[in-house]
Amino acid sequence: MPLTKNQIAQRIAQELQSGFYVNLGIGIPTLVANHVPKEMAVEFQSENGILGVGPFPEAGKEDPDLVNAGKQTITPLPGSSYFDSAVSFGMIRGKHIDLTVLGAMEVSETGDIANWKVPGKLVKGMGGAMDLVASSENIIVAMIHTDSKGASKLLKKCTLPLTGVRCVKRIVTHLAVLDVVEGGFLLKERAPGVSVDEIQLATEGRLVVPKFVPEMIF
Amino acid sequence: MIHKKVETVNEALEGIQSGMTLMLGGFGLCGIPENLISALAQSSFENFTCISANVGVDDFGLGLLFGAKKIKKMYGSYVGENQEFERQLLSGEIEVSLVPMGTLAEKCRAAQMGIPAFYTPAGFGTEVALEKELRDFNGKTYLLETAFQSDFSLVKAWKGDEAGNLIFRGTARNFNPLMCGASSVTVAEVEELVPAGELDPNQIHTPGIFVDRIFQGKLYEKRIERRTTQNP
């Protein structure tokens, strides 16, 4: 069975390590925060200016001065701090963030990523994504393997305007976990019950398939 | 004490003219100068170039200025939530320059701090890097970005005093402190304006030297863009 969006987030949460400062992008990445093991000490940064992002507030306790980068109301956890946007991106540019998780429209087999613009159709802007991918050393992309028409989003070469080049290290899709290596997408894990052939069919870029590809364990 | 307090929003905006470049603080609808935006939307001035992280929503925030067709050029970073903006962009009525958010912040801060330009890796290999000077440092390529040049900075703080000192609250801080002193004139509106001496100098985020005029804002709506709660 291919993973749900929530399961993609759950699988990515397994990449967290105690002591990590983590930036989560909008969409599937935001869900990763729901799957942090209780004993693990991680802090989430939102680039609009908070470290220590906590859960959504209870109804009636929303504070308009407290939002995340997706403009959703949030609460701060004990140990939180607020700061301006230059300091926030200093944390990112200065490599103080240990893990970046973001969504993508396309990823190439050399680790290029496109996620901010579809020419003539959709212009959302890059927001903080270009700063994040240009500076982070540990970038995981969370995405559905194919688009709504079934076309692969893991490509030889991105067709959309790029957000960054040679920066993606790992991709978790609803079908597989893949690493970007010399030679293409290295297939690390399959979603439970999904075959290598299915993943191959959904991947336009070069897929490197080891002899044994384990299923993801939850 | 150098006195920065003005009584009205019109006094605060004295000297503003059509065609000027304005910086506006806020992230989405969080920490926006509501009183100043309303006054501009209702004014006869137009053809502004605006610098702000986002573009508001259709009927609030910067959206009020797009709705009133006051903006001819926009420097922003994430512009996804405003349909009127998108219409004006796709129809070519406005010119838009999209800037990586960290670069946008630093272009404001550089203007504030008297730094004409800086190198950043954001946008290398993308269309953002087109026609920009590239330079390698320690094996990595960076692009040269320049400080903004702007006529008015319009910011919003939580508390301020008559000397222009500002304190921000929560994530409403965002771009506001970076824009203070980054334009020829900086105007701050605050939710609570107190006499000099009442704010603890240890707690000041932005010293009054970066602020030219300060006034008590009125009728804050502080609209929430994405009200999200537990177990909705």
Tab-separated table of N, CA and C in Angstrom, chain A residues 26 47-50 55-60 62-74 82-86 89 93 95 116-117 120-128 130-131 134-135 161-165, chain B residues 27-28 30-31 54 77-81 86 89-90 98-103 105-106 109 120-128 140 156 169-175 177-178 191 222-230:
chain	number	residue	atom	x	y	z
A	26	ILE	N	5.935	23.935	4.521
A	26	ILE	CA	4.468	23.911	4.521
A	26	ILE	C	3.996	22.618	3.841
A	47	GLU	N	10.534	29.977	10.094
A	47	GLU	CA	11.439	31.035	9.648
A	47	GLU	C	10.864	32.442	9.783
A	48	ASN	N	9.570	32.549	10.113
A	48	ASN	CA	9.058	33.879	10.395
A	48	ASN	C	9.474	34.381	11.781
A	49	GLY	N	10.149	33.533	12.566
A	49	GLY	CA	10.763	34.080	13.769
A	49	GLY	C	10.482	33.416	15.089
A	50	ILE	N	10.418	32.082	15.125
A	50	ILE	CA	10.268	31.380	16.404
A	50	ILE	C	11.058	30.076	16.390
A	55	PRO	N	2.281	22.908	19.701
A	55	PRO	CA	1.039	22.513	19.032
A	55	PRO	C	0.151	23.712	18.696
A	56	PHE	N	-0.856	23.452	17.876
A	56	PHE	CA	-1.870	24.470	17.617
A	56	PHE	C	-2.574	24.794	18.934
A	57	PRO	N	-3.071	26.036	19.081
A	57	PRO	CA	-3.739	26.396	20.339
A	57	PRO	C	-5.103	25.727	20.460
A	58	GLU	N	-5.598	25.693	21.694
A	58	GLU	CA	-6.988	25.273	21.896
A	58	GLU	C	-7.893	26.351	21.311
A	59	ALA	N	-9.063	25.935	20.874
A	59	ALA	CA	-10.018	26.906	20.328
A	59	ALA	C	-10.273	27.991	21.363
A	60	GLY	N	-10.257	29.236	20.928
A	60	GLY	CA	-10.477	30.361	21.831
A	60	GLY	C	-9.192	30.943	22.390
A	62	GLU	N	-6.345	31.325	20.403
A	62	GLU	CA	-5.484	31.735	19.304
A	62	GLU	C	-4.948	33.143	19.561
A	63	ASP	N	-3.678	33.334	19.216
A	63	ASP	CA	-3.029	34.633	19.400
A	63	ASP	C	-2.581	35.124	18.020
A	64	PRO	N	-3.126	36.265	17.559
A	64	PRO	CA	-2.756	36.732	16.218
A	64	PRO	C	-1.278	37.078	16.081
A	65	ASP	N	-0.578	37.272	17.196
A	65	ASP	CA	0.853	37.580	17.151
A	65	ASP	C	1.711	36.322	17.184
A	66	LEU	N	1.089	35.155	17.075
A	66	LEU	CA	1.847	33.903	17.148
A	66	LEU	C	1.436	32.978	16.014
A	67	VAL	N	2.179	33.032	14.923
A	67	VAL	CA	1.872	32.176	13.776
A	67	VAL	C	3.148	31.508	13.282
A	68	ASN	N	2.968	30.424	12.513
A	68	ASN	CA	4.118	29.774	11.884
A	68	ASN	C	4.278	30.295	10.457
A	69	ALA	N	5.244	29.750	9.725
A	69	ALA	CA	5.525	30.257	8.383
A	69	ALA	C	4.362	29.995	7.423
A	70	GLY	N	3.478	29.058	7.787
A	70	GLY	CA	2.274	28.838	6.995
A	70	GLY	C	1.116	29.719	7.438
A	71	LYS	N	1.426	30.673	8.341
A	71	LYS	CA	0.455	31.643	8.871
A	71	LYS	C	-0.604	31.006	9.759
A	72	GLN	N	-0.372	29.758	10.176
A	72	GLN	CA	-1.288	29.103	11.109
A	72	GLN	C	-0.983	29.558	12.529
A	73	THR	N	-2.030	29.667	13.351
A	73	THR	CA	-1.819	29.994	14.756
A	73	THR	C	-1.111	28.825	15.448
A	74	ILE	N	-0.183	29.164	16.342
A	74	ILE	CA	0.604	28.145	17.045
A	74	ILE	C	0.717	28.525	18.515
A	82	TYR	N	11.690	34.164	20.319
A	82	TYR	CA	11.231	34.895	19.127
A	82	TYR	C	12.366	35.777	18.645
A	83	PHE	N	12.386	36.035	17.341
A	83	PHE	CA	13.470	36.845	16.774
A	83	PHE	C	13.008	37.406	15.442
A	84	ASP	N	13.793	38.343	14.909
A	84	ASP	CA	13.409	38.948	13.631
A	84	ASP	C	13.834	38.055	12.467
A	85	SER	N	13.392	38.421	11.266
A	85	SER	CA	13.603	37.567	10.096
A	85	SER	C	15.071	37.482	9.684
A	86	ALA	N	15.857	38.506	9.954
A	86	ALA	CA	17.280	38.445	9.593
A	86	ALA	C	18.006	37.451	10.501
A	89	PHE	N	16.963	33.881	9.394
A	89	PHE	CA	17.682	33.361	8.231
A	89	PHE	C	19.181	33.272	8.488
A	93	ARG	N	21.211	30.279	7.187
A	93	ARG	CA	22.405	30.492	6.371
A	93	ARG	C	23.660	30.078	7.122
A	95	LYS	N	24.032	27.677	9.052
A	95	LYS	CA	24.057	26.218	9.234
A	95	LYS	C	23.830	25.800	10.684
A	116	TRP	N	8.658	26.384	-6.531
A	116	TRP	CA	8.129	27.726	-6.218
A	116	TRP	C	7.363	28.385	-7.360
A	117	LYS	N	7.349	27.791	-8.525
A	117	LYS	CA	6.763	28.527	-9.643
A	117	LYS	C	6.423	27.577	-10.778
A	120	GLY	N	3.513	30.950	-15.979
A	120	GLY	CA	2.241	31.236	-16.619
A	120	GLY	C	1.022	30.768	-15.852
A	121	LYS	N	1.242	29.953	-14.834
A	121	LYS	CA	0.101	29.355	-14.127
A	121	LYS	C	0.045	29.725	-12.664
A	122	LEU	N	1.133	29.503	-12.009
A	122	LEU	CA	1.099	29.596	-10.554
A	122	LEU	C	2.395	30.245	-10.091
A	123	VAL	N	2.255	31.349	-9.397
A	123	VAL	CA	3.426	31.968	-8.812
A	123	VAL	C	3.158	32.183	-7.340
A	124	LYS	N	3.752	31.333	-6.536
A	124	LYS	CA	3.579	31.480	-5.090
A	124	LYS	C	4.752	32.242	-4.492
A	125	GLY	N	5.865	32.169	-5.162
A	125	GLY	CA	7.083	32.753	-4.604
A	125	GLY	C	7.881	31.699	-3.880
A	126	MET	N	9.175	31.984	-3.718
A	126	MET	CA	10.047	30.984	-3.102
A	126	MET	C	10.017	31.049	-1.588
A	127	GLY	N	9.507	32.143	-1.025
A	127	GLY	CA	9.557	32.262	0.430
A	127	GLY	C	10.961	31.992	0.928
A	128	GLY	N	11.081	31.169	1.962
A	128	GLY	CA	12.395	30.864	2.508
A	128	GLY	C	13.062	29.664	1.873
A	130	MET	N	14.562	28.976	-0.995
A	130	MET	CA	15.883	29.104	-1.637
A	130	MET	C	16.995	29.282	-0.616
A	131	ASP	N	16.694	30.036	0.442
A	131	ASP	CA	17.686	30.202	1.508
A	131	ASP	C	17.947	28.863	2.186
A	134	ALA	N	19.873	26.368	-0.115
A	134	ALA	CA	21.236	26.808	-0.445
A	134	ALA	C	22.194	26.600	0.715
A	135	SER	N	21.671	26.497	1.920
A	135	SER	CA	22.564	26.458	3.084
A	135	SER	C	22.490	25.183	3.909
A	161	PRO	N	11.178	26.039	-13.030
A	161	PRO	CA	12.252	26.895	-12.504
A	161	PRO	C	12.787	26.356	-11.180
A	162	LEU	N	14.097	26.328	-11.052
A	162	LEU	CA	14.734	25.682	-9.896
A	162	LEU	C	14.650	26.532	-8.635
A	163	THR	N	14.651	25.834	-7.523
A	163	THR	CA	14.757	26.470	-6.212
A	163	THR	C	16.202	26.384	-5.727
A	164	GLY	N	16.861	25.284	-6.076
A	164	GLY	CA	18.255	25.091	-5.688
A	164	GLY	C	18.856	23.952	-6.485
A	165	VAL	N	20.185	23.903	-6.540
A	165	VAL	CA	20.866	22.864	-7.317
A	165	VAL	C	21.695	21.961	-6.408
B	27	PHE	N	4.415	39.865	8.415
B	27	PHE	CA	4.535	38.570	7.731
B	27	PHE	C	3.114	38.062	7.562
B	28	GLY	N	2.641	38.005	6.328
B	28	GLY	CA	1.219	37.734	6.138
B	28	GLY	C	0.428	38.879	6.743
B	30	CYS	N	0.383	39.182	10.060
B	30	CYS	CA	0.921	39.225	11.421
B	30	CYS	C	1.922	40.374	11.556
B	31	GLY	N	1.593	41.340	12.417
B	31	GLY	CA	2.515	42.451	12.653
B	31	GLY	C	2.527	43.491	11.554
B	54	ASN	N	5.141	39.601	2.146
B	54	ASN	CA	3.967	38.993	1.515
B	54	ASN	C	3.062	40.097	0.979
B	77	SER	N	8.299	38.021	-1.285
B	77	SER	CA	8.913	36.693	-1.273
B	77	SER	C	7.884	35.590	-1.457
B	78	TYR	N	6.818	35.631	-0.672
B	78	TYR	CA	5.780	34.605	-0.807
B	78	TYR	C	4.461	35.328	-1.020
B	79	VAL	N	3.822	35.048	-2.145
B	79	VAL	CA	2.700	35.898	-2.571
B	79	VAL	C	1.437	35.091	-2.844
B	80	GLY	N	1.342	33.938	-2.195
B	80	GLY	CA	0.314	32.981	-2.605
B	80	GLY	C	-1.121	33.223	-2.182
B	81	GLU	N	-1.413	34.198	-1.332
B	81	GLU	CA	-2.751	34.213	-0.717
B	81	GLU	C	-3.666	35.347	-1.166
B	86	GLU	N	-2.680	38.289	-7.677
B	86	GLU	CA	-2.350	37.320	-8.725
B	86	GLU	C	-2.918	37.772	-10.068
B	89	LEU	N	-0.838	40.565	-11.321
B	89	LEU	CA	0.477	40.049	-11.737
B	89	LEU	C	0.376	39.379	-13.106
B	90	LEU	N	-0.607	38.475	-13.272
B	90	LEU	CA	-0.703	37.714	-14.526
B	90	LEU	C	-1.144	38.611	-15.682
B	98	LEU	N	10.398	38.759	-7.166
B	98	LEU	CA	10.373	37.808	-6.047
B	98	LEU	C	11.793	37.580	-5.540
B	99	VAL	N	11.940	37.643	-4.242
B	99	VAL	CA	13.251	37.613	-3.597
B	99	VAL	C	13.226	36.526	-2.526
B	100	PRO	N	14.270	35.688	-2.460
B	100	PRO	CA	14.312	34.720	-1.365
B	100	PRO	C	14.146	35.437	-0.018
B	101	MET	N	13.401	34.829	0.890
B	101	MET	CA	12.995	35.571	2.087
B	101	MET	C	14.177	36.018	2.942
B	102	GLY	N	15.186	35.176	3.050
B	102	GLY	CA	16.358	35.569	3.831
B	102	GLY	C	17.119	36.701	3.164
B	103	THR	N	17.136	36.686	1.837
B	103	THR	CA	17.779	37.770	1.092
B	103	THR	C	16.990	39.063	1.263
B	105	ALA	N	15.156	39.896	3.816
B	105	ALA	CA	15.424	40.386	5.176
B	105	ALA	C	16.778	41.091	5.228
B	106	GLU	N	17.760	40.467	4.595
B	106	GLU	CA	19.117	41.012	4.666
B	106	GLU	C	19.251	42.296	3.838
B	109	ARG	N	18.019	44.812	6.224
B	109	ARG	CA	18.984	45.013	7.303
B	109	ARG	C	20.231	45.747	6.807
B	120	THR	N	25.315	36.103	-0.628
B	120	THR	CA	24.498	35.040	-0.038
B	120	THR	C	24.429	33.881	-1.030
B	121	PRO	N	24.313	32.643	-0.518
B	121	PRO	CA	24.211	31.510	-1.446
B	121	PRO	C	22.791	31.312	-1.987
B	122	ALA	N	21.801	31.967	-1.376
B	122	ALA	CA	20.410	31.698	-1.755
B	122	ALA	C	20.140	32.077	-3.205
B	123	GLY	N	19.644	31.130	-3.958
B	123	GLY	CA	19.287	31.390	-5.355
B	123	GLY	C	20.358	31.012	-6.357
B	124	PHE	N	21.509	30.528	-5.881
B	124	PHE	CA	22.549	30.105	-6.830
B	124	PHE	C	22.003	28.987	-7.727
B	125	GLY	N	22.236	29.121	-9.030
B	125	GLY	CA	21.763	28.102	-9.978
B	125	GLY	C	20.310	28.290	-10.383
B	126	THR	N	19.655	29.352	-9.886
B	126	THR	CA	18.254	29.592	-10.224
B	126	THR	C	18.123	30.920	-10.974
B	127	GLU	N	16.884	31.255	-11.368
B	127	GLU	CA	16.698	32.507	-12.103
B	127	GLU	C	16.967	33.743	-11.233
B	128	VAL	N	16.986	33.554	-9.922
B	128	VAL	CA	17.328	34.667	-9.028
B	128	VAL	C	18.769	35.138	-9.257
B	140	LYS	N	32.448	27.553	-2.212
B	140	LYS	CA	31.019	27.642	-2.453
B	140	LYS	C	30.726	28.954	-3.191
B	156	LYS	N	5.146	48.289	12.486
B	156	LYS	CA	4.210	48.180	13.600
B	156	LYS	C	4.895	47.463	14.755
B	169	ARG	N	6.135	41.881	19.753
B	169	ARG	CA	5.539	40.770	20.491
B	169	ARG	C	5.427	39.542	19.581
B	170	GLY	N	5.885	38.401	20.077
B	170	GLY	CA	5.728	37.131	19.371
B	170	GLY	C	6.332	37.185	17.976
B	171	THR	N	5.678	36.511	17.046
B	171	THR	CA	6.179	36.495	15.668
B	171	THR	C	5.697	37.711	14.882
B	172	ALA	N	5.067	38.674	15.573
B	172	ALA	CA	4.740	39.947	14.920
B	172	ALA	C	5.999	40.798	14.751
B	173	ARG	N	7.120	40.317	15.264
B	173	ARG	CA	8.380	41.056	15.105
B	173	ARG	C	8.819	40.987	13.632
B	174	ASN	N	9.023	39.811	13.135
B	174	ASN	CA	9.407	39.502	11.742
B	174	ASN	C	10.258	40.569	11.057
B	175	PHE	N	9.753	41.245	10.032
B	175	PHE	CA	10.562	42.206	9.271
B	175	PHE	C	10.571	43.605	9.887
B	177	PRO	N	11.609	45.147	12.764
B	177	PRO	CA	12.823	45.803	13.263
B	177	PRO	C	13.867	46.056	12.176
B	178	LEU	N	13.850	45.213	11.122
B	178	LEU	CA	14.861	45.329	10.058
B	178	LEU	C	14.607	46.528	9.161
B	191	GLU	N	0.703	49.547	19.411
B	191	GLU	CA	-0.555	49.270	20.123
B	191	GLU	C	-0.622	50.043	21.424
B	222	LYS	N	-6.102	43.006	13.930
B	222	LYS	CA	-5.192	41.857	14.097
B	222	LYS	C	-5.850	40.572	13.589
B	223	ARG	N	-6.221	40.635	12.335
B	223	ARG	CA	-6.923	39.489	11.749
B	223	ARG	C	-5.992	38.279	11.641
B	224	ILE	N	-6.524	37.112	11.904
B	224	ILE	CA	-5.756	35.862	11.797
B	224	ILE	C	-5.982	35.270	10.403
B	225	GLU	N	-4.864	34.970	9.714
B	225	GLU	CA	-4.991	34.485	8.337
B	225	GLU	C	-5.418	33.023	8.293
B	226	ARG	N	-4.840	32.193	9.119
B	226	ARG	CA	-5.169	30.751	9.144
B	226	ARG	C	-5.405	30.317	10.572
B	227	ARG	N	-6.609	30.555	11.052
B	227	ARG	CA	-6.934	30.158	12.422
B	227	ARG	C	-6.886	28.633	12.496
B	228	THR	N	-5.947	28.110	13.240
B	228	THR	CA	-5.778	26.656	13.333
B	228	THR	C	-5.767	26.274	14.802
B	229	THR	N	-6.597	25.330	15.177
B	229	THR	CA	-6.665	24.930	16.584
B	229	THR	C	-6.543	23.416	16.694
B	230	GLN	N	-6.315	22.962	17.928
B	230	GLN	CA	-6.289	21.518	18.174
B	230	GLN	C	-7.696	20.966	18.026
